[in-house]
Short mmCIF file of C-alpha atoms and ligand atoms in Angstrom, two decimals:
data_model
loop_
_atom_site.label_atom_id
_atom_site.label_comp_id
_atom_site.label_asym_id
_atom_site.label_seq_id
_atom_site.Cartn_x
_atom_site.Cartn_y
_atom_site.Cartn_z
CA UNK Q 46 -12.44 -12.27 11.02
CA UNK Q 47 -13.32 -9.64 8.42
CA UNK Q 48 -9.92 -8.11 7.95
CA UNK Q 49 -8.29 -6.12 5.19
CA UNK Q 50 -5.72 -6.85 2.54
CA UNK Q 51 -3.21 -4.03 2.43
CA UNK Q 52 -0.85 -3.28 -0.45
CA UNK Q 53 2.64 -2.26 0.67
CA UNK Q 54 5.23 -0.61 -1.56
CA UNK Q 55 8.98 -1.46 -1.46
CA UNK Q 56 9.55 1.37 1.08
CA UNK Q 57 7.03 -0.20 3.48
CA UNK Q 58 4.28 2.34 2.80
CA UNK Q 59 0.70 1.12 2.49
CA UNK Q 60 -0.75 2.38 -0.80
CA UNK Q 61 -4.10 0.61 -0.91
CA UNK Q 62 -6.52 -1.73 0.82
CA UNK Q 63 -9.41 -4.03 0.04
CA UNK Q 64 -11.75 -5.99 2.27
CA UNK Q 65 -10.93 -9.62 3.03
CA UNK Q 66 -14.54 -10.74 2.56
CA UNK Q 67 -14.41 -9.38 -0.99
CA UNK Q 68 -11.06 -10.97 -1.92
CA UNK Q 69 -10.74 -14.15 0.13
CA UNK Q 70 -7.77 -15.63 1.92
CA UNK Q 71 -5.13 -15.73 -0.84
CA UNK Q 72 -2.47 -13.03 -1.24
CA UNK Q 73 -2.34 -13.83 -4.97
CA UNK Q 74 -5.97 -12.80 -5.31
CA UNK Q 75 -5.36 -9.55 -3.42
CA UNK Q 76 -2.41 -8.75 -5.71
CA UNK Q 77 -4.56 -9.51 -8.77
CA UNK Q 78 -7.18 -7.04 -7.54
CA UNK Q 79 -4.63 -4.20 -7.57
CA UNK Q 80 -2.55 -5.39 -10.53
CA UNK Q 81 -4.54 -7.28 -13.19
CA UNK Q 82 -1.67 -8.21 -15.53
CA UNK Q 83 0.50 -11.16 -14.53
CA UNK Q 84 3.64 -9.59 -16.00
CA UNK Q 85 3.11 -6.52 -13.82
CA UNK Q 86 2.56 -8.71 -10.75
CA UNK Q 87 5.83 -10.53 -11.36
CA UNK Q 88 7.69 -7.24 -11.74
CA UNK Q 89 6.14 -5.83 -8.56
CA UNK Q 90 6.98 -8.96 -6.57
CA UNK Q 91 10.59 -8.68 -7.74
CA UNK Q 92 10.64 -5.00 -6.72
CA UNK Q 93 9.45 -5.83 -3.20
CA UNK Q 94 5.73 -5.01 -3.27
CA UNK Q 95 3.80 -7.06 -0.68
CA UNK Q 96 0.19 -7.81 0.19
CA UNK Q 97 -0.68 -8.65 3.79
CA UNK Q 98 -3.90 -9.59 5.54
CA UNK Q 99 -4.42 -7.51 8.68
CA UNK Q 100 -7.08 -7.20 11.37
CA UNK Q 101 -9.20 -4.03 11.60
CA UNK Q 102 -7.10 -2.86 14.57
CA UNK Q 103 -3.86 -3.46 12.69
CA UNK Q 104 -5.33 -1.71 9.67
CA UNK Q 105 -5.95 1.41 11.77
CA UNK Q 106 -2.44 1.30 13.20
CA UNK Q 107 -0.47 0.49 10.05
CA UNK Q 108 -2.48 1.51 7.02
CA UNK Q 109 -4.41 4.61 8.01
CA UNK Q 110 -1.40 6.92 8.50
CA UNK Q 111 -0.14 5.93 5.04
CA UNK Q 112 -3.50 6.24 3.29
CA UNK Q 113 -4.04 9.64 4.92
CA UNK Q 114 -0.48 10.62 3.88
CA UNK Q 115 0.44 11.20 7.53
CA UNK Q 116 3.11 8.51 7.71
CA UNK Q 117 6.84 9.16 7.56
CA UNK Q 118 7.54 6.83 4.61
CA UNK Q 119 6.84 9.67 2.18
CA UNK Q 120 9.30 12.13 3.73
CA UNK Q 121 12.19 9.91 2.60
CA UNK Q 122 13.76 9.81 -0.84
CA UNK Q 123 12.32 11.91 -3.63
CA UNK Q 124 9.57 13.46 -1.56
CA UNK Q 125 11.93 15.61 0.51
CA UNK Q 126 12.24 18.29 -2.19
CA UNK Q 127 8.48 18.58 -2.37
CA UNK Q 128 8.27 19.14 1.41
CA UNK Q 129 10.89 21.91 1.27
CA UNK Q 130 8.98 23.69 -1.49
CA UNK Q 131 5.76 23.54 0.51
CA UNK Q 132 7.58 25.02 3.52
CA UNK Q 133 8.86 27.95 1.47
CA UNK Q 134 5.38 28.74 0.19
CA UNK Q 135 4.03 28.75 3.75
CA UNK Q 136 6.68 31.15 5.13
ZN1 ZN V 1591 3.53 5.07 4.68
#
């Protein structure tokens, strides 16, 4: 199966992807592709960053809304203020 590795932030939002046939089957290799320095990888793992291998169908369902910024992860936390400002500009 030619799937995709997806990179997931601590809030559960997918922030990146790379093809499985480019990376291989190991999550460590996927993480290294996004984060070259081992110290940074250790910090990210402790913070809750994850890398998961998904099928093309699962990629469409889970990753695309995030990568297109259409998911609802980003409306939580610090992004709310930004959304309010955009609404005021539009009105
Ligand atoms: Zn998201």
